Amino acid sequence: MASTTAVASARATHPLDPLTAEEITGAWEILRSQKSLGPRTRVVSIALQESPKETVLAHRPGDALERAAAVVLMDSAEGKTYEAVVSLTGKDVVAWRHVPGVQPSIVLDEFFECEAAVRADPRWQEALRKRGVTDFSLTMVDPWSAGNFGFADDEGRRLSRALTWVRRSPDDNGYARPVANLLTVVDLDTMTVVRVEDHGVVPLPPEDANYSPEVAGSRLDLKPLEIRQPEGPSFELDGHELRWQKWTMRLGFTPREGLVLHTVSYADQGRERLILYRAAVADMVVPYGDPRPTYFHRNAFDVGEYGIGYLANSLENGCDCLGEIRYLDAVVNDSRGGALTLRNAVCLHEEDYGILWKHFDWRTGYTEVRRSRRLVVSFIATVGNYEYGFYWYFYQDGTIQLEVKLTGIMSNGAVLPGEKPRWGELVAPQVYGPIHQHFFNVRLDMAVDGLANSVYEVNTVADPPGPENPHHNAFHTEATLLASEAQAQRLVDPLRGRFWKIVNPAVRNRLGEPVGYKLVPGENVLPFAGPEASVTKRAGFMTRHLWVTRHDARERYGAGDYPNQHPGGAGLPTYVQDDAPLENTDVVVWYTFGAHHVVRPEDWPVMPVTYIGFMLKPVGFFDRNPALDVPRPAANGACGHATPGCHPA
Ligand SMILES: [Cu+2]
């Protein structure tokens, strides 16, 4: 096994390169020198201000670059949020505005400051003493986003509804002991506790929940499994451009979305064919099903309220990824305008993925079989107690897949001995995991052979019995154009074999059909929170699985620019209000997929990975199976010869 980290080039060479450390600090310097910023200003985000598509697509190596940073700031003293665009090329603040009535995402410093403020509060200390806890240094206070429930007290304040757990020692898994019925509301601007809600003492659960091998033991029957690529991986990374087999793409990274894929294309008989202009997870939300005082507000929007880019892990070879690995560092801002390098944030590697295709001719004994190999581009974010791994897969047959891996430690509560919870399940004695869901919303700025695309819904329909269907067996597909944004708000329907097809009406395959890619849904679910629930209004994106919008560079996030404490309606429900026509135009496809989490004892103390996602598959994009030219398996000369099957020599 080997790994290397690509050295993040000190200088950007392409319009889509993420901001370098120098550009991040440079943007802050320019801003600070031109605007009078208060001493309690926090930098929420400094990210690449992307150039228009035309500029990006026309860019050739060596062309002059226009670089700009999009900056979000908040002045904690005034409780005000500002947006700026800083031209790095022109060394000038080119846009500046106060954004009234919004709360940017919670910044990392606030995590620590909030915990300290809560621990110092006498009301909270009293509540802990009532529960037999006197060593407050062992408590963990997680600053949950506050949501927006229309409470008069909350109005105009930047808040967290913080939850408390207790460790038995500094390296104990504190999530074993939730302090039930205790909610601490913190004003994050003043960093003071607004109030402590104590809804009654529930004893701390009795058991530890540690999972190190010293505690959990280690099974002894695993033999080594080695993945060797003696000639190195088959991909090449040039700056942020990644090439693997026929795939080419650029890798971006933003503090909010984490990994971003740009200009994903596939070389088809020497022709570079664009498929995706940009793809990223645009938001996510985790609604919980328990209505009680310390649970109802658990509605974390992990992308928009925290930023999964900031929370990206530094990955380790042999642990997070296995084999011949290349890593990419990510550079994000800190809250003081400095640059922070997240080492090995993005992992690149190849995986053997079983067979790609096969046929054995039973008459002649002739066999051809190919191994499937996929390219994996991934990162993992830790958001408090939960881990989310985001894995983009690229296959040799033109398939693209996004798989989210959910793991980590569930958000929980404590119950009285003998109590059976209604809104969840017991996972350990007196430890309770509320029922909840994880909805991901991914933004796919499609560009199938060019920017002008149309989207069709395809359902399979049984023919009625009749003269044309005398044996009652007939069925066929029906494709319906999603002609406008109002029509393009759809739900999955696996019983009708439903998928959505993104086509370029101007480019035909050799069968005369428009070239396309189809979005193939995976497992999915709808929210159970009612239509009037705060989370349903705030996460409007989760009420439909598919949305299509006409491209607008300002429309980036499923729940809007500032979901933290937002009352609702922002993002997709607003983006589609003008019901823009969608035929043969620059479209953006937004797909929502939900993981339904009815917790199990087996999810405790740390959850085995749950997988969820979707695929984009070529449908008439190619003239035939594009992976015929994948060579026979090198390790076995017998494969594909006139032998009955493929037997190792
Ligand atoms: Cu879950």
XYZ file of N, CA and C and ligand atoms in Angstrom, residues 386 406 436 438 597 607, ligand 1:
19
model
N -22.298 12.326 14.316
C -22.521 11.511 13.121
C -21.365 11.636 12.138
N -23.474 6.382 5.957
C -23.834 6.969 7.250
C -23.288 6.093 8.367
N -35.715 8.762 13.164
C -35.358 9.965 12.418
C -35.075 9.607 10.976
N -32.693 10.960 7.326
C -31.622 11.822 6.797
C -31.952 12.101 5.334
N -34.287 6.067 9.315
C -33.500 5.414 10.357
C -34.350 5.044 11.570
N -22.454 2.996 14.770
C -23.313 2.386 13.750
C -22.520 1.750 12.621
Cu -29.560 8.032 11.445
